[in-house]
XYZ file of C-alpha atoms in Angstrom:
673
model
C -134.720 245.571 -15.299
C -131.763 246.300 -18.032
C -130.015 243.452 -19.720
C -126.608 242.935 -19.882
C -124.985 241.274 -22.521
C -121.714 240.728 -21.180
C -121.804 238.988 -18.219
C -124.145 235.159 -17.532
C -124.628 232.944 -14.093
C -122.737 229.775 -15.098
C -121.981 227.016 -12.489
C -118.966 226.660 -10.785
C -118.976 223.374 -8.925
C -120.348 222.640 -5.063
C -123.115 220.023 -6.586
C -123.544 216.305 -6.024
C -120.810 213.718 -6.610
C -123.679 211.035 -4.998
C -126.466 211.920 -6.886
C -125.774 209.338 -8.378
C -123.498 205.527 -8.418
C -120.206 206.104 -9.385
C -118.798 204.113 -12.695
C -115.685 202.635 -12.217
C -113.583 201.727 -15.599
C -112.925 198.618 -16.455
C -108.994 198.760 -16.164
C -109.737 200.106 -12.488
C -107.963 203.681 -12.967
C -110.646 205.882 -13.207
C -113.652 206.682 -11.898
C -116.718 208.825 -13.340
C -119.381 210.303 -11.858
C -122.278 213.617 -12.042
C -121.671 216.588 -10.673
C -124.765 218.553 -11.813
C -124.634 218.911 -15.061
C -121.613 217.945 -15.592
C -119.522 214.816 -15.096
C -116.040 213.952 -13.263
C -113.410 211.746 -13.845
C -111.069 210.503 -11.737
C -107.820 209.042 -10.672
C -109.031 206.247 -8.611
C -105.195 206.532 -6.850
C -103.685 209.874 -7.021
C -107.627 211.523 -6.670
C -107.129 214.037 -9.023
C -109.899 215.230 -11.235
C -108.549 214.530 -15.042
C -111.959 215.379 -17.427
C -114.615 217.847 -16.572
C -117.407 216.853 -20.094
C -119.182 219.615 -20.277
C -121.922 219.932 -22.753
C -125.115 219.278 -21.005
C -127.395 221.914 -20.393
C -129.502 220.539 -17.808
C -129.364 217.691 -14.798
C -127.262 214.419 -15.503
C -128.810 211.913 -14.341
C -127.358 208.575 -15.645
C -123.499 206.939 -16.563
C -122.593 204.240 -18.095
C -119.588 202.403 -19.877
C -119.830 201.886 -23.473
C -119.892 197.913 -23.896
C -118.710 198.185 -27.098
C -115.312 200.564 -26.562
C -114.334 200.098 -22.121
C -112.738 203.631 -23.136
C -116.171 205.450 -23.715
C -118.963 206.265 -21.107
C -122.774 207.228 -22.381
C -124.459 209.951 -20.233
C -128.031 210.802 -20.229
C -129.755 214.131 -19.113
C -133.276 216.054 -18.298
C -132.278 217.655 -20.786
C -133.326 214.432 -23.254
C -130.241 213.524 -24.678
C -128.110 210.699 -24.321
C -124.025 211.788 -24.788
C -120.851 209.723 -25.823
C -117.606 210.750 -24.628
C -113.997 208.871 -24.523
C -113.465 209.605 -21.014
C -109.432 209.488 -21.251
C -109.079 212.346 -23.520
C -112.108 214.120 -22.558
C -113.413 214.220 -26.053
C -117.130 214.562 -26.869
C -118.638 210.971 -29.117
C -121.676 211.498 -30.348
C -125.137 213.765 -29.444
C -128.270 211.664 -29.331
C -131.123 213.487 -28.867
C -134.252 211.517 -28.397
C -138.028 212.521 -28.639
C -140.044 209.874 -26.171
C -143.615 211.400 -25.536
C -144.235 212.681 -22.508
C -147.302 214.069 -20.364
C -147.117 217.932 -20.842
C -150.678 218.067 -20.586
C -151.373 216.396 -17.208
C -149.930 219.094 -15.131
C -153.013 218.108 -12.735
C -151.992 213.719 -12.256
C -148.010 213.280 -10.560
C -145.366 212.359 -13.043
C -145.424 209.133 -14.396
C -141.355 207.423 -15.483
C -141.278 204.842 -17.788
C -138.384 202.191 -18.401
C -137.847 202.652 -21.923
C -135.239 200.218 -24.249
C -133.436 202.584 -27.358
C -131.342 201.088 -30.080
C -128.528 203.472 -30.719
C -128.034 202.527 -34.319
C -124.061 203.452 -34.927
C -123.583 206.535 -36.632
C -120.622 208.868 -38.278
C -122.632 211.850 -37.373
C -121.813 213.852 -34.293
C -125.547 214.114 -34.072
C -127.828 211.739 -34.512
C -131.920 211.786 -33.630
C -133.074 208.615 -32.420
C -137.514 208.356 -32.323
C -138.349 204.608 -32.177
C -138.383 202.960 -28.594
C -140.119 200.250 -26.315
C -141.449 200.490 -22.798
C -140.586 197.864 -21.059
C -142.104 198.922 -17.844
C -144.734 201.669 -17.605
C -144.264 203.099 -14.348
C -141.428 202.629 -12.195
C -139.580 204.829 -9.319
C -137.135 207.414 -10.516
C -134.768 206.213 -7.668
C -131.640 203.827 -9.689
C -131.355 201.746 -6.744
C -135.112 200.282 -7.364
C -134.120 198.775 -10.581
C -131.826 196.229 -11.465
C -130.667 193.833 -14.406
C -129.407 189.778 -14.140
C -128.997 187.361 -16.399
C -132.193 187.274 -18.747
C -135.498 189.535 -19.160
C -137.252 187.294 -16.433
C -134.863 187.949 -13.751
C -134.939 191.738 -14.841
C -139.325 191.403 -14.975
C -139.166 190.185 -11.320
C -136.578 192.391 -10.619
C -138.645 195.562 -11.355
C -141.830 194.135 -9.773
C -140.802 193.927 -6.844
C -139.034 197.517 -6.965
C -142.622 198.460 -8.000
C -144.191 197.284 -4.842
C -141.112 199.364 -2.739
C -143.284 202.705 -4.309
C -146.303 201.755 -2.582
C -145.427 200.275 0.827
C -144.800 202.295 4.050
C -143.886 199.592 6.824
C -140.507 199.318 8.383
C -140.209 196.392 6.400
C -140.761 198.209 3.261
C -137.862 197.864 0.516
C -135.187 200.365 0.334
C -133.291 198.949 -2.783
C -132.138 195.363 -5.007
C -129.496 194.079 -6.610
C -129.032 190.809 -8.879
C -126.885 188.282 -8.660
C -124.998 187.745 -11.488
C -124.981 183.651 -12.594
C -127.552 182.547 -10.359
C -131.566 182.617 -9.450
C -131.626 185.074 -7.164
C -132.301 188.763 -5.732
C -131.132 190.775 -3.168
C -133.715 193.669 -1.369
C -132.415 195.237 1.345
C -135.373 197.008 4.148
C -136.043 199.627 6.075
C -136.105 197.581 9.697
C -132.468 196.788 8.274
C -132.918 193.566 6.827
C -131.421 192.039 3.884
C -133.840 189.217 1.804
C -132.905 186.767 -0.656
C -135.268 185.790 -2.584
C -134.249 182.306 -5.119
C -136.413 180.327 -7.579
C -137.918 182.819 -9.460
C -138.058 180.605 -12.981
C -138.648 177.476 -11.088
C -141.858 176.191 -12.095
C -142.058 175.346 -7.944
C -143.030 179.133 -5.291
C -139.946 181.118 -5.293
C -138.485 181.050 -1.405
C -136.625 183.466 0.344
C -133.827 184.063 3.171
C -133.662 186.426 5.309
C -129.911 187.909 6.755
C -129.702 190.677 9.972
C -126.642 192.908 11.076
C -128.107 196.497 10.160
C -130.200 198.730 13.204
C -131.856 200.757 10.294
C -132.574 200.825 6.642
C -130.452 199.471 4.572
C -129.840 202.314 1.172
C -127.296 200.061 -0.678
C -126.760 196.696 -1.782
C -124.282 194.576 -4.754
C -122.991 191.836 -5.303
C -119.370 191.035 -6.551
C -118.844 190.522 -10.195
C -118.606 186.634 -10.212
C -121.324 187.009 -7.325
C -119.063 185.082 -4.377
C -119.837 188.129 -2.223
C -122.776 190.556 -1.185
C -122.022 194.125 -0.123
C -124.481 196.345 2.406
C -124.129 199.796 3.505
C -126.535 201.863 5.503
C -126.659 205.082 8.432
C -123.853 202.766 10.606
C -120.855 204.255 8.022
C -119.832 200.158 7.635
C -119.537 198.388 4.518
C -120.481 194.581 5.662
C -119.182 192.151 3.390
C -121.322 189.355 3.586
C -120.085 185.685 1.828
C -122.652 184.500 -0.836
C -123.957 180.548 -0.001
C -122.976 181.219 3.796
C -124.283 184.561 4.456
C -123.594 183.769 8.606
C -119.789 184.764 7.831
C -119.453 188.279 7.381
C -116.215 191.193 7.687
C -116.550 194.777 8.271
C -114.783 197.644 6.795
C -116.199 200.223 9.788
C -115.348 204.518 10.569
C -116.031 205.539 6.491
C -117.715 208.669 8.055
C -121.062 209.054 6.567
C -123.508 207.053 6.157
C -123.329 205.061 2.688
C -125.514 205.470 -0.034
C -124.376 203.143 -2.648
C -122.095 200.922 -3.515
C -121.014 199.763 -6.941
C -117.653 196.825 -7.966
C -115.193 197.274 -10.689
C -115.660 195.082 -13.279
C -112.648 192.873 -12.014
C -113.452 192.813 -8.444
C -110.225 194.546 -7.720
C -112.277 197.777 -6.114
C -115.008 198.555 -4.485
C -116.597 202.211 -4.176
C -119.323 204.124 -1.390
C -121.177 206.917 -2.295
C -121.872 208.348 0.943
C -124.196 211.243 2.232
C -121.609 214.072 3.121
C -121.174 213.810 -1.526
C -118.300 211.641 -0.855
C -116.768 208.504 -2.495
C -114.486 206.279 -0.960
C -112.328 203.804 -3.238
C -111.515 200.647 -1.046
C -109.226 198.892 -1.773
C -108.398 194.878 -1.439
C -112.305 194.876 -0.085
C -110.188 195.794 3.613
C -108.507 199.529 3.023
C -109.307 202.877 1.659
C -106.985 204.504 -0.951
C -108.624 207.223 -1.898
C -111.079 209.620 -0.555
C -112.474 212.136 -2.765
C -114.734 214.820 -1.033
C -117.136 217.488 -2.987
C -118.844 219.916 -1.398
C -119.942 218.951 2.085
C -124.294 219.477 2.099
C -124.770 219.243 5.652
C -127.282 220.048 7.924
C -127.618 223.560 6.715
C -124.789 226.344 6.133
C -125.444 228.651 10.005
C -121.857 230.126 8.908
C -121.646 232.891 6.340
C -119.580 232.317 3.018
C -116.008 233.525 4.061
C -112.691 233.358 1.939
C -109.567 232.225 2.996
C -106.689 234.685 2.398
C -104.112 232.470 2.481
C -105.701 229.138 -0.009
C -109.013 231.439 -1.085
C -110.241 228.676 -0.391
C -114.399 229.014 0.688
C -114.908 228.197 3.976
C -118.083 227.292 5.835
C -120.091 224.782 7.210
C -119.377 221.374 6.145
C -119.868 217.811 7.853
C -121.238 218.304 11.716
C -119.206 219.885 14.309
C -116.642 220.830 11.276
C -115.838 223.638 9.049
C -114.410 222.751 5.480
C -111.769 224.950 3.054
C -112.838 224.187 -0.633
C -111.506 225.327 -3.400
C -113.079 227.540 -6.176
C -110.286 226.689 -8.410
C -110.293 223.094 -8.352
C -113.750 222.437 -7.172
C -112.345 220.326 -4.766
C -112.493 220.712 -0.951
C -108.464 220.932 0.657
C -109.873 219.939 4.022
C -112.246 219.157 7.506
C -111.500 221.579 10.599
C -112.599 220.124 13.809
C -114.312 222.921 15.186
C -116.456 220.884 17.951
C -113.938 217.946 18.460
C -116.176 215.705 19.692
C -117.354 211.769 18.342
C -120.733 212.706 16.426
C -123.904 210.632 17.156
C -126.622 209.773 14.398
C -129.186 210.746 15.936
C -132.164 212.024 15.807
C -133.400 214.309 18.729
C -130.550 214.861 19.732
C -128.513 218.460 21.000
C -125.506 218.484 20.035
C -123.081 221.487 19.626
C -122.475 222.784 15.992
C -121.092 225.364 14.574
C -123.446 228.247 14.076
C -120.866 231.682 13.456
C -117.095 231.840 12.014
C -114.694 235.090 11.470
C -111.609 234.953 9.556
C -109.130 237.683 9.737
C -107.686 239.438 6.356
C -104.441 238.155 6.334
C -106.079 234.916 7.112
C -103.833 234.154 10.444
C -107.067 234.101 13.632
C -109.912 231.678 13.352
C -112.755 232.204 15.225
C -115.680 229.961 16.453
C -118.787 230.043 17.901
C -120.309 226.404 18.819
C -123.907 226.071 20.317
C -125.887 223.262 21.725
C -129.713 224.385 22.874
C -130.593 221.969 25.398
C -132.203 222.908 28.698
C -129.707 225.840 28.921
C -128.066 227.038 25.465
C -124.333 226.084 25.630
C -121.693 228.739 23.922
C -118.270 228.179 23.437
C -116.063 231.102 21.559
C -113.123 229.448 20.364
C -109.702 231.558 18.960
C -107.495 229.416 16.434
C -104.190 230.510 15.220
C -102.704 229.268 11.564
C -99.835 227.496 12.167
C -96.898 227.833 9.355
C -95.650 224.174 10.196
C -99.039 222.212 9.622
C -101.189 224.742 7.393
C -104.296 224.349 9.422
C -105.497 225.947 12.112
C -104.493 225.069 15.803
C -106.952 226.175 18.946
C -105.312 228.695 20.581
C -108.064 229.951 23.171
C -111.426 228.409 24.654
C -114.035 230.909 26.473
C -117.145 228.784 27.874
C -119.829 231.192 27.839
C -118.333 234.292 26.512
C -122.099 236.148 26.799
C -124.997 235.468 28.847
C -127.496 234.694 25.364
C -126.709 233.410 21.402
C -124.260 235.032 19.735
C -125.636 236.726 17.099
C -122.032 238.263 15.214
C -118.135 238.010 15.709
C -115.792 240.342 13.888
C -113.000 240.729 13.098
C -110.656 244.020 13.303
C -108.571 244.846 10.571
C -105.070 243.595 10.680
C -103.191 245.829 9.817
C -104.098 248.110 13.834
C -101.865 247.707 15.812
C -103.568 244.548 18.077
C -106.040 242.232 16.747
C -109.603 243.003 18.017
C -112.655 240.172 17.355
C -115.748 241.348 18.283
C -119.016 239.229 19.082
C -122.262 240.943 19.235
C -125.046 238.714 21.893
C -128.854 238.634 22.172
C -128.114 239.386 25.951
C -128.179 242.955 25.046
C -123.894 243.533 24.790
C -121.245 243.238 23.181
C -117.527 242.171 24.324
C -114.503 243.121 22.516
C -111.582 240.584 22.706
C -108.300 241.483 22.392
C -104.943 239.034 21.425
C -102.369 239.753 24.242
C -98.578 238.635 23.575
C -96.827 237.630 25.590
C -93.007 238.529 27.217
C -90.519 237.689 25.009
C -88.944 235.764 28.245
C -91.566 233.438 28.247
C -91.935 231.227 26.791
C -95.768 230.861 26.028
C -98.326 231.705 23.260
C -100.752 234.534 22.850
C -104.422 235.010 24.320
C -107.230 236.322 24.309
C -109.095 237.826 26.628
C -111.848 240.912 27.225
C -110.732 244.139 26.740
C -114.212 245.938 26.323
C -118.116 245.434 27.206
C -120.421 247.550 25.583
C -124.763 247.944 25.781
C -126.977 251.414 25.149
C -129.992 251.567 26.010
C -130.567 247.295 27.479
C -131.320 247.022 23.503
C -130.275 244.173 22.321
C -127.628 244.670 19.424
C -127.450 242.413 16.628
C -124.887 242.669 13.769
C -121.406 245.156 13.953
C -119.195 246.259 11.595
C -115.207 247.662 11.241
C -114.162 250.772 9.062
C -111.194 249.676 6.425
C -108.959 251.076 8.433
C -110.002 250.144 11.878
C -110.666 253.474 13.340
C -114.966 252.793 13.626
C -116.660 250.126 14.821
C -120.788 250.686 13.968
C -123.092 248.273 16.145
C -126.570 247.842 15.610
C -129.268 247.675 18.530
C -133.160 247.009 17.167
C -133.626 250.766 14.782
C -130.758 252.169 15.707
C -126.631 252.466 14.797
C -123.892 252.838 17.125
C -120.805 253.900 16.368
C -118.182 253.539 18.514
C -114.134 254.301 18.266
C -112.078 251.498 19.133
C -108.883 253.245 20.936
C -111.147 254.672 23.819
C -114.548 252.834 23.257
C -116.250 255.901 23.516
C -119.363 256.747 21.801
C -119.278 258.562 18.897
C -122.529 259.247 17.183
C -126.244 257.036 17.349
C -127.413 256.587 13.553
C -131.258 256.179 12.848
C -133.060 254.923 10.067
C -137.247 253.813 8.909
C -138.637 251.804 10.456
C -137.566 247.977 11.364
C -135.056 246.093 12.880
C -131.132 246.615 10.845
C -130.316 242.705 10.800
C -127.062 244.037 8.472
C -123.638 246.104 8.281
C -120.756 247.151 5.911
C -118.611 250.317 6.028
C -117.538 251.080 2.149
C -114.170 250.453 0.783
C -111.574 252.734 -0.814
C -112.506 255.716 -1.832
C -116.760 254.818 -0.431
C -115.031 253.982 2.883
C -117.344 257.531 4.266
C -120.364 255.123 3.857
C -121.667 252.981 6.172
C -124.916 250.903 4.800
C -127.680 248.957 6.518
C -130.004 246.700 5.927
C -133.385 246.026 6.869
C -136.074 243.400 5.783
C -137.452 245.784 3.352
C -135.077 248.925 2.763
C -131.370 249.719 2.369
C -130.031 252.630 4.175
C -126.375 254.383 3.007
C -125.059 256.668 6.198
C -122.484 259.400 5.273
C -120.741 259.523 8.052
C -119.067 262.818 7.973
C -122.097 265.136 7.688
C -123.827 261.863 9.148
C -127.260 261.672 8.043
C -128.897 259.432 5.701
C -127.240 259.796 2.385
C -130.099 256.963 0.360
C -132.816 254.560 1.168
C -134.211 252.200 -1.236
C -137.438 249.879 -0.670
C -136.360 246.374 -1.207
C -139.150 244.893 -3.460
C -141.258 241.866 -2.334
C -140.300 239.733 -5.059
C -140.482 235.457 -4.184
C -137.519 234.893 -6.404
C -134.457 235.570 -5.890
C -133.276 239.823 -7.730
C -129.117 240.815 -7.426
C -129.115 244.125 -6.923
C -125.374 246.582 -7.523
C -124.832 249.423 -5.603
C -122.170 251.366 -5.573
C -123.299 253.127 -2.117
C -123.452 256.821 -3.792
C -125.918 256.688 -6.226
C -129.758 255.232 -5.140
C -129.989 253.652 -8.901
C -129.010 250.415 -9.128
C -125.579 249.758 -11.769
C -126.545 246.353 -12.068
C -129.577 244.528 -11.925
C -130.153 240.804 -12.844
C -133.365 238.367 -11.862
C -134.032 235.017 -12.168
C -130.615 234.089 -11.623
C -131.072 230.370 -10.960
C -133.885 227.986 -10.258
C -134.384 227.452 -6.339
C -133.337 229.530 -3.670
C -130.222 231.462 -3.476
C -128.944 231.392 -0.025
C -125.510 232.818 0.904
C -123.354 235.030 -1.207
C -119.699 236.269 -0.650
C -116.975 237.781 -3.085
C -113.672 236.200 -3.453
C -111.494 238.702 -4.456
C -109.178 237.602 -7.896
C -105.355 237.282 -8.794
C -105.313 239.202 -11.277
C -108.226 242.295 -12.517
C -110.506 242.137 -15.603
C -109.046 243.711 -18.587
C -111.983 244.852 -21.158
C -115.326 244.558 -19.180
C -118.097 246.881 -20.417
C -119.205 249.417 -17.812
C -122.245 247.157 -16.714
C -119.597 244.591 -15.411
C -117.050 246.342 -14.335
C -118.071 245.407 -10.450
C -116.116 242.114 -11.324
C -112.605 243.301 -11.953
C -111.920 243.286 -9.449
C -113.628 240.261 -7.129
C -116.284 237.499 -7.975
C -118.921 236.710 -6.565
C -120.159 233.112 -5.563
C -123.533 232.457 -4.686
C -124.875 229.543 -3.005
C -128.058 227.737 -3.199
C -130.277 225.505 -1.397
C -129.470 222.777 -3.273
C -125.217 223.129 -1.982
C -124.709 223.763 -6.011
C -122.169 227.198 -6.013
C -123.123 230.263 -9.091
C -120.936 232.831 -10.056
C -120.977 235.157 -12.284
C -118.802 234.940 -16.365
C -118.228 238.202 -17.958
C -117.559 237.962 -21.639
C -113.735 238.405 -21.660
C -114.050 235.342 -19.166
C -115.443 233.067 -21.372
C -113.609 234.539 -24.902
C -110.620 233.441 -23.284
C -111.265 230.107 -21.440
C -113.290 229.411 -25.319
C -109.345 230.603 -26.459
C -108.322 227.816 -24.218
C -110.478 224.873 -23.775
C -109.715 225.140 -28.552
C -105.583 225.142 -27.900
C -106.402 221.803 -26.096
C -108.382 220.334 -28.277
C -105.795 221.429 -30.841
C -103.375 219.720 -28.774
C -105.050 216.671 -27.770
C -105.345 216.599 -31.806
C -101.978 216.661 -32.099
C -101.259 214.559 -29.791
C -103.328 211.855 -30.997
C -102.161 211.944 -34.685
C -98.415 211.612 -33.040
C -99.407 208.809 -31.793
C -100.575 207.410 -35.344
C -97.767 208.352 -36.844
C -95.906 206.647 -34.322
C -97.509 203.210 -34.567
C -97.605 203.409 -38.039
C -93.465 204.018 -38.223
C -92.955 202.140 -35.165
C -94.878 199.036 -37.680
C -93.059 200.514 -40.592
C -89.817 199.761 -38.832
C -90.933 196.452 -37.434
C -91.796 195.472 -41.078
C -88.490 196.549 -42.397
C -86.684 195.043 -39.548
C -88.617 191.386 -40.095
C -88.067 191.616 -43.564
C -84.040 192.125 -43.105
C -83.818 189.194 -40.689
C -86.139 187.111 -42.889
C -83.285 187.611 -45.826
C -80.799 186.915 -43.395
C -82.178 184.258 -42.539
C -82.493 182.819 -46.429
C -79.380 183.637 -47.165
C -78.075 181.660 -44.125
C -79.888 178.449 -45.391
C -78.826 178.374 -48.763
C -75.050 178.639 -47.729
C -76.559 175.664 -45.322
C -77.460 173.963 -48.305
C -75.050 174.519 -50.901
């Protein structure tokens, strides 16, 4: 392998903003949440991301406001540090390095997590080391919902004893979450059977008592008391926020249709805002207990990405599976979802073992004018629909144009559009029924008040073999379709079979034509080999055996050369599931030769945890560092300006006060005389 100092892998978003409960600031203006190794600060009114607080080297695991300064927030991370931030200006104030003993030598036993108390002494230094700590509990759950703090140490200890039983209970009424009343001797616990229990009299000599309320039909995921303790909030699978009146639990209010299962609930310090985080990586801001005022949507972590990763030519957004039955359009620049497109257009029922339609394939044409989707339901017989969507300039979204029911007799394995530079647009679908079909866009007569529509123009096959994948050449003059180990090449103008190409044993899993100067090459991939054909001489130009490894390798080839132009191993922890090239707005300058493949496009890849990673070149990093320094200087100048303005205002106020006092004294003296 060749080392490449000019590039490195960096995080580019997609992390879970619902990994931990968000924090609402004292004035309710901002919402702070973790996002992988980063911390994001959002406006609760505009949904805009105000700051990305970056500095942690590993996953951020917790947030809490500084009780001594309401404009600061503490964060902790798996990198072993606690960091203090000014979230209004996005400035790192202090880094505290922890030295805690960990059972690093006990690899044969499960890891145990403890709850410790740390004393963070005030310091003017930016980097501080803390060695001493007090163990509060030696074994606790890693889920923060299993720990709650009430009024006093005894309430805290009893809360832990309840949560500790959660880790050892496997019954339907197991503890799922816990919350302490802010004033009373009361602890609320959620359970797997949907019940909520209110435990009282812990601080009394007599035995504790409990009462039970029940509304949720499945496990209670989250509980939270309001600051004054007048209400208890609960949420679960039903996507409904339930508000129970404390002391009158028979009275309750509901806020339904929040979109997906509730995972966490938090309340602002003044009680004016509620926030719910959801399993689809979304945070909902609720105002006055009854109205959704903002929705902050991250990259949806659904049941997996069944479509390929695509880049919308119009918005440069990443397009992939979103919540069930939808496609999500996700901004790579802003690390925020632009919108969801409902493909299935049916109400999703959150129930296991229920066959429902899901989006399995999608394709965009090169101008972003047409979107094709395949939805499938695997009931007793496979049900398939092919839908064509036209981009609407007025709504700036896609609208359904044509629905084709049962386009094939078997599952569709691939769809692709012809390049839009052609006189007509063609979509090809490949199916395991042994056929591929070409669908032609038909333009209506100008005198007719009708829309353009799609119809089947050609049906092809090859020796009763199952086709797997297809691809158009860059100019649209050729179509390649794979049938097991054979690649067939067709002319879309006449639908004549031009030639067939063979390759080493193994079914072709993917096909791709070269671009620009490499447009004469056709690449095919099997499970073990990468093959390249020079179509001008119709034979294998190169054949490369793929390494047998268990972690992710990246190889970048020029189609004309068998030796990798760029290679890198162990790009990230975990498994890479999808990758896509996104075109740059402007070509990069100053890259080393080994990184020039990133000049015109950027490679994004998606991990099994739905994290987006990419390569950062040295020129890009230097430009970002320079920009970051400029921002820091501007912030410093802003603070100095505000400080100077404040001093000037005080000086003017004192001068004016002195003049006024002098005038009053003169008037008093004149009256006395």
